[in-house]
Coordinates of C-alpha atoms and ligand atoms in Angstrom, one line a residue:
X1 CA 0.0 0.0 0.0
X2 CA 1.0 3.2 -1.2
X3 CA 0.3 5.2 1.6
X4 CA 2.2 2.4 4.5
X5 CA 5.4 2.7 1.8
X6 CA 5.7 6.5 1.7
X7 CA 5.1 6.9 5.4
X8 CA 7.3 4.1 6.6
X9 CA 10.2 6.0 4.0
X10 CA 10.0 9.6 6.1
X11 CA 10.1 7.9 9.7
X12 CA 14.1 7.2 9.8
X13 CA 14.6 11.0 8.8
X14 CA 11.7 12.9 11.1
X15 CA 12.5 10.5 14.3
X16 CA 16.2 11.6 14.0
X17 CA 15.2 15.3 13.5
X18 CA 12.6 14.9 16.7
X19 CA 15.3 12.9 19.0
X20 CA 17.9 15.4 17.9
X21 CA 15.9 18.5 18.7
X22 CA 14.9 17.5 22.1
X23 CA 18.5 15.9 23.0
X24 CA 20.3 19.4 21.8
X25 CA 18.3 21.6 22.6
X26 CA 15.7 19.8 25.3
X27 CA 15.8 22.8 27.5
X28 CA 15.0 26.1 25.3
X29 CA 11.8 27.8 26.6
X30 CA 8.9 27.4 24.1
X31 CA 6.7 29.2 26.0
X32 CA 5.7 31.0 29.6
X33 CA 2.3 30.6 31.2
X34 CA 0.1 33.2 33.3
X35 CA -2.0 32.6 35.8
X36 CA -4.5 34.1 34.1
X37 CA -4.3 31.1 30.5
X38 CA -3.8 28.6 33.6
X39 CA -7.4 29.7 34.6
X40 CA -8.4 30.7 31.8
X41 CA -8.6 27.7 29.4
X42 CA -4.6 27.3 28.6
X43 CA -5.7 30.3 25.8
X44 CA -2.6 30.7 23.7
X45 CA -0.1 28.4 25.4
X46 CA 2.4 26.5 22.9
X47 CA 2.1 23.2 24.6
X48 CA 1.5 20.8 21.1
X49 CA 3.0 20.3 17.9
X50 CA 2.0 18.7 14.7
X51 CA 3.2 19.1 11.5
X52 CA 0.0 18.1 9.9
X53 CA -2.2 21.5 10.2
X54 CA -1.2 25.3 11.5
X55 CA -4.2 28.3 12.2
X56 CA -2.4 31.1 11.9
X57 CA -4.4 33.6 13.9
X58 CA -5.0 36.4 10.5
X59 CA -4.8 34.1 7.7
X60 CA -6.4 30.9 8.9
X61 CA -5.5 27.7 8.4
X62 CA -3.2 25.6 6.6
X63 CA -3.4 22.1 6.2
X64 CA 0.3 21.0 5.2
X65 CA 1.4 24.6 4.3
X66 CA -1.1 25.1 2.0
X67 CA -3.7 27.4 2.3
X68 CA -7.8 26.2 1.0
X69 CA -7.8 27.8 -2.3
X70 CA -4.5 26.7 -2.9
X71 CA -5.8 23.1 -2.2
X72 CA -9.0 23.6 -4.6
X73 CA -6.2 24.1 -7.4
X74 CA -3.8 21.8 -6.8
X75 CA -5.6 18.7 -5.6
X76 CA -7.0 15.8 -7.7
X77 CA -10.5 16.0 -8.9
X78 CA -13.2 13.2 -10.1
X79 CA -13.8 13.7 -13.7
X80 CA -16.6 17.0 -14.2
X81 CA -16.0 17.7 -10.1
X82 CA -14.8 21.2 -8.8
X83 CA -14.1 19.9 -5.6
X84 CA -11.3 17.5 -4.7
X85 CA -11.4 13.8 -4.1
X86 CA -11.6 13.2 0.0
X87 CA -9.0 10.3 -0.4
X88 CA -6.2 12.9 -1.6
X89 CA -6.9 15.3 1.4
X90 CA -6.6 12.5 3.5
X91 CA -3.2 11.1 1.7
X92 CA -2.3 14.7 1.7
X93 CA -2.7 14.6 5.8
X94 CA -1.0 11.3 6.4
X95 CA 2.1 11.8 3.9
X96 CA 2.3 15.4 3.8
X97 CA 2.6 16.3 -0.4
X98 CA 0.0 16.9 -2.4
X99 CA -1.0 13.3 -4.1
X100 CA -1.4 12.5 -8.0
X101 CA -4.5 11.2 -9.6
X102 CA -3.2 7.6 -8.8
X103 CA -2.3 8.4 -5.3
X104 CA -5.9 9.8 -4.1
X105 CA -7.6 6.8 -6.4
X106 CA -5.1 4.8 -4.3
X107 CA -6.8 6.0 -1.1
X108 CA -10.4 6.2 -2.4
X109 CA -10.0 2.0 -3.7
X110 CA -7.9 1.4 0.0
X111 CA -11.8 3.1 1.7
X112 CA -13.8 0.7 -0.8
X113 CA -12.1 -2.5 0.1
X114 CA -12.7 -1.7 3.7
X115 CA -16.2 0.7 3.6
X116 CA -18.6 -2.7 4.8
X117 CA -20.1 -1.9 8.2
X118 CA -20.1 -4.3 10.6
X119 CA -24.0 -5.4 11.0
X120 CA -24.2 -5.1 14.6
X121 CA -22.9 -1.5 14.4
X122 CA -26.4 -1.1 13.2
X123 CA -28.0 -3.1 15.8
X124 CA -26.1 -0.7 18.0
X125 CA -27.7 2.5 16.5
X126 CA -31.3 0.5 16.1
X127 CA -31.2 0.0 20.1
X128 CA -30.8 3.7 21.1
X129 CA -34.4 5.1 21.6
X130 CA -35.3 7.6 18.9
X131 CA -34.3 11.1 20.4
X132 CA -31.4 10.4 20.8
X133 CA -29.3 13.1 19.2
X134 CA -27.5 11.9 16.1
X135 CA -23.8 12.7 17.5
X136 CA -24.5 10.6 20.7
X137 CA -25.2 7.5 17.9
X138 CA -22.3 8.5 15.8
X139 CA -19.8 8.1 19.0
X140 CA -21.1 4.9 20.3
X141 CA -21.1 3.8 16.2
X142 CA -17.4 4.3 16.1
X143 CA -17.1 2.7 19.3
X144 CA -18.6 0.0 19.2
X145 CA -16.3 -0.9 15.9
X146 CA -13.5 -1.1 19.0
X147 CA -13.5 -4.5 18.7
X148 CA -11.8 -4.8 15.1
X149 CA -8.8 -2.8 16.3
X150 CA -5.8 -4.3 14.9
X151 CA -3.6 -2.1 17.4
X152 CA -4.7 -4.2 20.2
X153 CA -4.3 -7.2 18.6
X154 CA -0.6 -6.4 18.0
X155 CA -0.2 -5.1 21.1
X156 CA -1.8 -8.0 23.1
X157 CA 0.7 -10.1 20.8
X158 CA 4.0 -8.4 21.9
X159 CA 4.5 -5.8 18.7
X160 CA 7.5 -3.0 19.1
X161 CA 7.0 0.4 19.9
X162 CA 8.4 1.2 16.2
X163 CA 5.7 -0.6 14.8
X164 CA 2.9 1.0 16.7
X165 CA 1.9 3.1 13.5
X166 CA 1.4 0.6 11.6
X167 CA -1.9 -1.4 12.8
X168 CA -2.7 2.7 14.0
X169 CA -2.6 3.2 10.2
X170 CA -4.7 0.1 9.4
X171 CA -7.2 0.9 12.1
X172 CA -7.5 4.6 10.7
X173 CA -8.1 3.3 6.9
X174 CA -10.5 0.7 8.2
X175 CA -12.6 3.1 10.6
X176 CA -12.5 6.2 7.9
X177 CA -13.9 3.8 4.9
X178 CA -17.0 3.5 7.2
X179 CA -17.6 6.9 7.9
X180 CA -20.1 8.0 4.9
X181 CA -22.3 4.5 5.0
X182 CA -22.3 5.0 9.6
X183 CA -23.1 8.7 9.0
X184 CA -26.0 8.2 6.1
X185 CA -26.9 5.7 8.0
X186 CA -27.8 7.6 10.8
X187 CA -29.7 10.1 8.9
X188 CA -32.0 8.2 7.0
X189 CA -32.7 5.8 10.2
X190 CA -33.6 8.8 12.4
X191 CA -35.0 11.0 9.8
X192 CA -35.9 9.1 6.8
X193 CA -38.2 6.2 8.0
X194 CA -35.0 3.8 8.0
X195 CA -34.9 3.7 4.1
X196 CA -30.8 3.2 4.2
X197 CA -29.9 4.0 0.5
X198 CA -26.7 1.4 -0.3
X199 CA -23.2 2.9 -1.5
X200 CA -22.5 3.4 -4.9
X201 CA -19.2 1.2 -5.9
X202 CA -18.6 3.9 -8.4
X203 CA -18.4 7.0 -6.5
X204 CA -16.1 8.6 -4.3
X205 CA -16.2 8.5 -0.9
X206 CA -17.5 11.7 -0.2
X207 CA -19.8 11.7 -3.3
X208 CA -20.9 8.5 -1.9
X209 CA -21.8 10.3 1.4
X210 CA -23.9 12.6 -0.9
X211 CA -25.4 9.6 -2.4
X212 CA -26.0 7.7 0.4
X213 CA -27.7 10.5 2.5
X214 CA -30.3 10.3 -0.7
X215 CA -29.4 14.0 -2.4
X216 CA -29.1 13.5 -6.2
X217 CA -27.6 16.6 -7.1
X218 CA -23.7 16.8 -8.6
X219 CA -23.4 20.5 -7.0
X220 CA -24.3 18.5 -3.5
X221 CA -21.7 16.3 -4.2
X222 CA -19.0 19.0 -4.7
X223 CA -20.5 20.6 -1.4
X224 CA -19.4 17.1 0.2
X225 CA -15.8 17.2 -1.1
X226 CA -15.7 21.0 0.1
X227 CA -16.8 20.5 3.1
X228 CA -14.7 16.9 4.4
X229 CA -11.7 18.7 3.4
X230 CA -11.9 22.2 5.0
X231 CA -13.5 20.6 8.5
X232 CA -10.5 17.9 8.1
X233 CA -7.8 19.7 10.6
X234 CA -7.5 22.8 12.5
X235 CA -4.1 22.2 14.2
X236 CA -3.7 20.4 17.5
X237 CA -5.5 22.4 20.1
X238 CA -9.1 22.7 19.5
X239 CA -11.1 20.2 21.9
X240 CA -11.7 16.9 19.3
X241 CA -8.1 16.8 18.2
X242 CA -7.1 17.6 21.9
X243 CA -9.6 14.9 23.0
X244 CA -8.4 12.4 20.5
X245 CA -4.8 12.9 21.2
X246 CA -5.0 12.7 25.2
X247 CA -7.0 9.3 25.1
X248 CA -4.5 7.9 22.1
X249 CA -1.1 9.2 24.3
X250 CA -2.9 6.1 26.9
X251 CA -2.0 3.8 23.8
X252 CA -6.0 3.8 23.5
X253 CA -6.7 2.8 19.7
X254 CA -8.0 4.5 17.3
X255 CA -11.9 3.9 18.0
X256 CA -11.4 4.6 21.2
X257 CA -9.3 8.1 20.9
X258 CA -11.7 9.3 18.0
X259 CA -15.1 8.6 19.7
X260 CA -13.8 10.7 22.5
X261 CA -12.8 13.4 20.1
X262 CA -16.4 13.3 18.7
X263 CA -17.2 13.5 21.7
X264 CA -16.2 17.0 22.2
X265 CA -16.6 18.0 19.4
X266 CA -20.8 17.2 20.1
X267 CA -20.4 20.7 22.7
X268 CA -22.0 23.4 21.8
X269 CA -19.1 25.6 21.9
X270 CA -16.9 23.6 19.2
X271 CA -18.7 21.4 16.9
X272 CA -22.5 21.6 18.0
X273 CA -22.1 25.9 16.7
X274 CA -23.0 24.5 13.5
X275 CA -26.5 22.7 14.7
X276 CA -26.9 25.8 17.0
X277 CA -26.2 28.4 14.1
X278 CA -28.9 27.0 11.8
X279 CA -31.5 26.9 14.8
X280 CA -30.6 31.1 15.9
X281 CA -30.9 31.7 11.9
X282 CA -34.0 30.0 11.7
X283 CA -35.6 31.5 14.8
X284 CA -34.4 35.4 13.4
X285 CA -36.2 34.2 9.9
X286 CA -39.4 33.3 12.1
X287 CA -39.5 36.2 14.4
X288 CA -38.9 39.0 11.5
X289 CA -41.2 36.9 9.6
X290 CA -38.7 36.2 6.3
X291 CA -34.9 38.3 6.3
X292 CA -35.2 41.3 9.0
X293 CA -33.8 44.7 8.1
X294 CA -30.5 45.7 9.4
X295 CA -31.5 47.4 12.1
X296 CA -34.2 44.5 13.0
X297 CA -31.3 42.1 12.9
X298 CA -28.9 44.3 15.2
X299 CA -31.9 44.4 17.1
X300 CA -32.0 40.5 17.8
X301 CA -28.8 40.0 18.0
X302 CA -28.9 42.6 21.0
X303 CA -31.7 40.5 22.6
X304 CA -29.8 37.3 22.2
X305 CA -26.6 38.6 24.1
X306 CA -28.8 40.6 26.6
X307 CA -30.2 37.5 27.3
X308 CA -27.3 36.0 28.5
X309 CA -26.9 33.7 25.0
X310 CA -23.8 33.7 23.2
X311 CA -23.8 34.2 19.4
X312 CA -23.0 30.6 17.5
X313 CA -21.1 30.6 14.4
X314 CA -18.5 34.0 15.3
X315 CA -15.6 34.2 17.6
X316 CA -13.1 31.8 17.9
X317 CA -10.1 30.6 20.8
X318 CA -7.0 31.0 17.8
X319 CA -8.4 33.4 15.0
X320 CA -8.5 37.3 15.1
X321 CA -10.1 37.5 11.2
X322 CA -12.8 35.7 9.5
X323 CA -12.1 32.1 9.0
X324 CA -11.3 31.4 5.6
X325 CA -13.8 27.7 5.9
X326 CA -16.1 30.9 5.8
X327 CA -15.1 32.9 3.3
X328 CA -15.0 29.4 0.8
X329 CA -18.5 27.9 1.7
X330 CA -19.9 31.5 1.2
X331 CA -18.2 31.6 -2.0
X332 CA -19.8 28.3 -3.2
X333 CA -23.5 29.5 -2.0
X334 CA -23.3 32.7 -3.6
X335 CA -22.1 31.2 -6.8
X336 CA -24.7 28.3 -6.1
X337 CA -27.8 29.7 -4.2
X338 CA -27.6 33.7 -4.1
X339 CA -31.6 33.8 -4.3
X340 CA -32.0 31.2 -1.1
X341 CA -33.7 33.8 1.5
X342 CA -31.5 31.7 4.4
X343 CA -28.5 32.4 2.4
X344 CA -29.4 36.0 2.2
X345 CA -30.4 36.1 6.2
X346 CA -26.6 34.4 7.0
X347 CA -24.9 37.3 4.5
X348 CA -26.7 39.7 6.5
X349 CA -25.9 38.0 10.0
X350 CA -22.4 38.5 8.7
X351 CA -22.2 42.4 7.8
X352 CA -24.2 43.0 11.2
X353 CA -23.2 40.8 13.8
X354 CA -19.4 41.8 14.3
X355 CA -20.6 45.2 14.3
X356 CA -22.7 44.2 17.4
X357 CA -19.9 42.3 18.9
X358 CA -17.6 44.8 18.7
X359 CA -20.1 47.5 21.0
X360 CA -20.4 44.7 23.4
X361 CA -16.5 44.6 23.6
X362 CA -16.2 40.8 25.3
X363 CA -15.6 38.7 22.4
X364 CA -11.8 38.9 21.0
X365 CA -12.5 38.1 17.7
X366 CA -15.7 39.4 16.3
X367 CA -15.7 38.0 13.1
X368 CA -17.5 34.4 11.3
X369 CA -16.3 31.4 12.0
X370 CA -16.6 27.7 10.0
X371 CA -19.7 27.3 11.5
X372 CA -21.4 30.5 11.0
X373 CA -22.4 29.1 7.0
X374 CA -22.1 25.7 6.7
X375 CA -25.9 24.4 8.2
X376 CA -27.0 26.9 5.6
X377 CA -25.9 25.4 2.7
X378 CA -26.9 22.1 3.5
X379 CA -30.2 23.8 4.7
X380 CA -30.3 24.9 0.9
X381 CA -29.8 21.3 -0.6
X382 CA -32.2 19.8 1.3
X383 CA -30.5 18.7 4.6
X384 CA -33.1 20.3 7.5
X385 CA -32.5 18.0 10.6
X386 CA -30.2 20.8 11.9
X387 CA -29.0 18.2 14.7
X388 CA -27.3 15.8 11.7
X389 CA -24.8 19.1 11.4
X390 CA -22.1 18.4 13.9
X391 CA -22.2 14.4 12.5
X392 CA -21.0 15.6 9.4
X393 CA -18.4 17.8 10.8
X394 CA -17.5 14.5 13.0
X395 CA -16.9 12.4 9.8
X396 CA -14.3 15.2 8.5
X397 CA -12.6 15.9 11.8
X398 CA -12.1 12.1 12.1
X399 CA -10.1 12.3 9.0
X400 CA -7.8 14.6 10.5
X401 CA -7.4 13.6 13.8
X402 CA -6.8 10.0 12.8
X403 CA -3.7 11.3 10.3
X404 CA -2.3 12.7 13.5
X405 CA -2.8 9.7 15.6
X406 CA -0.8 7.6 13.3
X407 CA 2.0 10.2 13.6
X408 CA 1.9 10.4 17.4
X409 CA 2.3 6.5 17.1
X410 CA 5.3 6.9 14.5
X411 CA 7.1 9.4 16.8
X412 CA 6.5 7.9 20.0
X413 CA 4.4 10.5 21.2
X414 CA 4.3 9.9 25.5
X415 CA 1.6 9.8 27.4
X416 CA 0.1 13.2 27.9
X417 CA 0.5 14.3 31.9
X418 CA 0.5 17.7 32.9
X419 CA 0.9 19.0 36.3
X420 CA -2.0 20.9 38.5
X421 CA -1.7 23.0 41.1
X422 CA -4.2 24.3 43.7
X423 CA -5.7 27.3 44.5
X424 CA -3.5 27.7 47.3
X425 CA -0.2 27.1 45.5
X426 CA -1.4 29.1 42.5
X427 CA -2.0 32.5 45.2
X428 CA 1.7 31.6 46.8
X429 CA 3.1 31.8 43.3
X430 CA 1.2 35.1 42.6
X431 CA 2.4 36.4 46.1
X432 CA 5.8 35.8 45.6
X433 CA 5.8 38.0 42.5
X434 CA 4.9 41.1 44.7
Ligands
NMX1 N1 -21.3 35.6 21.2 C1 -21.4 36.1 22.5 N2 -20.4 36.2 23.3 C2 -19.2 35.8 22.8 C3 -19.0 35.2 21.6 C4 -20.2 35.1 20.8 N3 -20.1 34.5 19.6 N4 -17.7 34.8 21.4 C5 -17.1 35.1 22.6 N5 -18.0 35.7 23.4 C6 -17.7 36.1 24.8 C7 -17.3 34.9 25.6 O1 -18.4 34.1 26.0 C8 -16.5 35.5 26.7 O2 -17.5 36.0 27.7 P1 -17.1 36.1 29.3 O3 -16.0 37.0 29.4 O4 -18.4 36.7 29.8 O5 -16.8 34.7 29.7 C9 -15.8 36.7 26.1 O6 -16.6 37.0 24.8 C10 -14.4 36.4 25.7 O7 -14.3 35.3 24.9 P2 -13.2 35.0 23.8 O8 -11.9 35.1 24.5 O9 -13.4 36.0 22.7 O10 -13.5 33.6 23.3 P3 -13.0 32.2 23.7 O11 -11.6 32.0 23.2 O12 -13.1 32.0 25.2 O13 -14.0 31.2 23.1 C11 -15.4 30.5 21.3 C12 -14.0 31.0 21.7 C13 -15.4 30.1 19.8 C14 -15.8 29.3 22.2 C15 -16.4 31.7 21.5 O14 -16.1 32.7 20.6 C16 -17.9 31.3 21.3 O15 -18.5 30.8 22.2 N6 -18.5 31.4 20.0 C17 -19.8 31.0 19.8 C18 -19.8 29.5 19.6 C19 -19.1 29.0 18.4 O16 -19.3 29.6 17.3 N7 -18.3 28.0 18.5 C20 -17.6 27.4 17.3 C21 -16.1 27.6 17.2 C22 -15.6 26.9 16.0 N8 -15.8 25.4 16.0 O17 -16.3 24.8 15.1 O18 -15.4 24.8 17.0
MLT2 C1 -12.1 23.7 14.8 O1 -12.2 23.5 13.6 O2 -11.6 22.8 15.5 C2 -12.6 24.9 15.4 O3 -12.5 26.0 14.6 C3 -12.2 25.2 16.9 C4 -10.7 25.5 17.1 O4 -9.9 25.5 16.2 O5 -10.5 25.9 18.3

C-alpha cells in the first residue's frame, strides 16, 4: 500500500530530527504561562506540535502549508467535479505532499475494500431510543467498531513500539472507509423512516456520502468534497483533536481516541455551533417573519446577548479575522444559491453581527467562523434536521485527527500528563511576584 510505503520511507529521517531536537536543545523555553491562561482555558499556550495542520491567527488555516484555495487548485478532482477527491486530502494529511490522480484513487479504492459496516454496528444505533441526538449515535457507532482494532491485537501479541503506527494506520483506513455508509446511516434511520440508500461502488467516498444520505444533485456532491476537506484539521488544540490525542497518548486505539474526540466536538461551543447556528438563523427568519432589516437584525442580535446567550457561528479561541472555511462555503452558495432567503439572512448576520460584537466589547475576535455558513448550505440542498450538522463535521474531523494519531504513534508520542496545582499554591506563586 502506497500510503504504509511513503510513510514508513520519512520515519528514519523525522524520528532523528525529533530525538535530535529535544536531545540538543531539550531545555530552550517554548513558552511561559500566566496565571491568568492557567485559569483561563490554557488560551494561547504553545504546549503541542503537529506538523499536519497550522491556524495562523490572520490568515487561517493551513493544512500541510497550503492554504484552502490553494488546495482547490492543486488537488485531484473526479472527472466533471470542482471539488477535490476526500482520499487525496486525507493522503495529503498522512504523507504530507500533495498526491497524483493515482495516489488519491489509491486511497479512495484502499476506503472501498474496507467501507462494509459491521451489522451489529447497526444493531447498536437500532437500540438507542429515537431522540437520541444523532452525534451521541455516531460516537457509540465508532465505538462499538472497538473491537476490530488491529492495534490491540498487536499489542496484546507483543508488537514493538516502532511498529505502533502501523496497525494505528490500518485501524485509521478501516474506521475512515466507514464513515459515509455509519453517518447516512444515521440520517436516513432517524429521519428518513430507515430507508438506508446502499453505496454506490462507483463514486467517491464523499460523493458516496452525498449519495447515500439520498441527495441526487452533482453541486451536493462538490459541497461534500468542500466540506470533508476544510472541517479535516485545525491544528492540534481545538477540543476533538485535543480529545483524541490525550485518550490515544494512553495507547488507547483509534476507535477509542476518535469517539472521544467526537465527543467534544458534540459541545456546543466547538462542533454543535453549526446545529446551534442553523436553529438562531431560523428562529431570526421566524420572528422577523422572512430576512429582517438591518436594524431589526442588530436588534435581535442585541436580545440574544442581553439575554445572556452567546452568538453561535462567530468568535473563535485561535483566530482574530474571519475564517477562511467561511469565506470558501460563502463563496460556493453565492455562486450556487444567491436567491435562497436563508442564504441572504446568514450574509446579513455577517455584515451586522461583528458590528454588534464589537459594541459589546467581550468577544476577542468578532468575526464568522466555519460554523457561522455551513448548516445553511446544507439547509439549501435539502438537509433540514439541523441536529445531523455536527455528525457531518465529525466524519471530516475524524479524517484529521486520525492522520495525527498515526503520527503520534510513529514518533512515539508519550503519554500526555500535565501538572496541576491548587488554588493555594497558585496564590503563593502570585504572592511571591509582589
Ligand atoms: N457571542 C457572544 N459572546 C461571545 C461570543 C459570541 N459568539 N464569542 C465570545 N464571546 C464572549 C465569551 O463568552 C466571553 O465572555 P465572558 O468574558 O463573559 O466569559 C468573552 O466573549 C471572551 O471570549 P473570547 O476570549 O473571545 O472567546 P474564547 O476563546 O473564550 O471562546 C469561542 C471561543 C469560539 C468558544 C467563542 O467565541 C464562542 O463561544 N463562540 C460561539 C460558539 C461558536 O461559534 N463555536 C464554534 C467555534 C468553531 N468550532 O467549530 O469549534
Ligand atoms: C475547529 O475547527 O476545531 C474549530 O475552529 C475550533 C478551534 O480550532 O479551536
Amino acid at each position: 500500500m502506497i500510503l504504509k510505503e511513503k510513510l514508513a520511507a520519512q520515519l528514519p529521517e523525522w524520528r532523528e530530527r525529533v530525538r535530535r531536537l529535544v536531545k540538543d536543545h531539550g531545555n530552550v523555553k517554548v513558552d511561559e504561562i500566566t496565571i491568568a491562561q492557567v485559569y483561563g482555558g490554557m488560551r494561547d499556550v504553545k504546549a503541542l506540535v503537529t506538523d499536519i495542520s497550522y491556524v495562523d491567527p490572520v490568515e487561517g488555516i493551513r493544512l500541510r502549508g497550503f492554504t484552502i484555495p490553494e488546495l482547490l487548485k492543486v488537488l485531484p478532482k473526479p472527472p466533471g467535479a470542482e471539488m477535490p477527491y476526500s482520499g487525496g486530502v486525507y493522503y495529503l494529511l498522512l504523507i504530507g505532499e500533495v498526491p497524483t490522480q493515482e495516489e488519491a484513487l489509491e486511497v479512495e479504492s484502499e476506503w472501498r475494500a474496507r467501507s462494509e459496516v459491521p451489522s451489529y454496528v447497526y444493531d447498536v444505533i437500532r437500540a438507542m431510543p429515537a431522540d437520541t441526538h444523532p452525534m451521541t449515535l455516531f460516537s457509540q457507532a465508532v465505538l462499538s467498531l472497538q473491537r476490530e482494532s488491529l492495534f490491540v491485537k498487536r499489542y496484546q501479541e507483543g508488537m514493538r513500539r516502532e511498529e505502533y503506527w502501523e496497525p494505528t494506520l490500518e485501524d485509521s483506513l478501516n474506521l475512515t472507509a466507514k464513515l459515509p455508509a455509519i453517518a447516512a446511516f444515521i440520517y436516513r434511520w432517524k429521519f428518513k423512516e430507515g430507508d438506508i440508500i446502499p453505496p454506490d461502488p462507483d463514486l467517491d467516498w464523499a460523493g458516496n456520502f452525498a449519495y447515500m444520505l439520498g441527495i441526487n444533485n452533482p453541486d451536493y456532491e462538490d459541497l461534500a468534497r468542500l466540506y470533508f476537506l476544510i472541517h479535516s484539521d485545525h491544528e492540534s488544540g481545538n477540543v476533538s483533536a485535543h480529545a483524541t490525542h490525550l485518550v490515544g497518548s494512553a495507547l488507547s486505539d483509534v476507535y477509542y481516541s476518535t469517539s472521544a474526540g467526537l465527543n467534544g466536538l458534540a459541545g456546543p461551543l466547538h462542533g454543535l455551533a453549526n446545529q446551534e447556528c442553523m436553529a438562531w438563523l431560523l428562529d431570526v427568519y421566524n420572528t422577523a417573519n422572512g430576512v429582517p432589516s438591518r436594524e431589526e437584525l442588530r436588534q435581535i442580535a442585541w436580545d440574544t446577548l442581553n439575554s445572556g446567550q452567546l452568538i453561535p457561528g462567530y468568535g473563535h479561541g485561535v483566530l482574530k479575522k474571519t475564517d477562511p472555511r467561511f469565506t470558501v462555503q460563502f463563496e460556493f452558495g453565492k455562486r450556487c444559491m444567491p436567491e435562497d432567503e436563508i442564504f441572504q439572512l446568514a450574509e446579513l448576520v455577517h455584515e451586522v453581527v461583528p458590528e454588534v460584537l464589537k459594541e459589546q466589547g467581550k468577544a476577542r475576535n468578532p468575526w464568522p467562523n466555519v460554523d457561522a455558513i455551513s448548516g445553511t448550505l446544507q439547509y439549501h440542498y435539502g438537509i433540514r434536521e439541523f441536529d445531523f450538522y455536527t455528525v457531518m463535521f465529525g466524519v471530516s474531523r475524524l479524517l484529521g485527527v486520525s492522520a495525527n494519531l498515526v503520527w503520534a504513534r510513529a514518533l512515539g508520542q508519550p503519554i500526555e500528563r500535565p501538572k496541576s496545582f491548587t488554588t493555594d499554591m497558585m496564590e503563593e506563586i502570585a504572592s511571591q511576584e509582589q
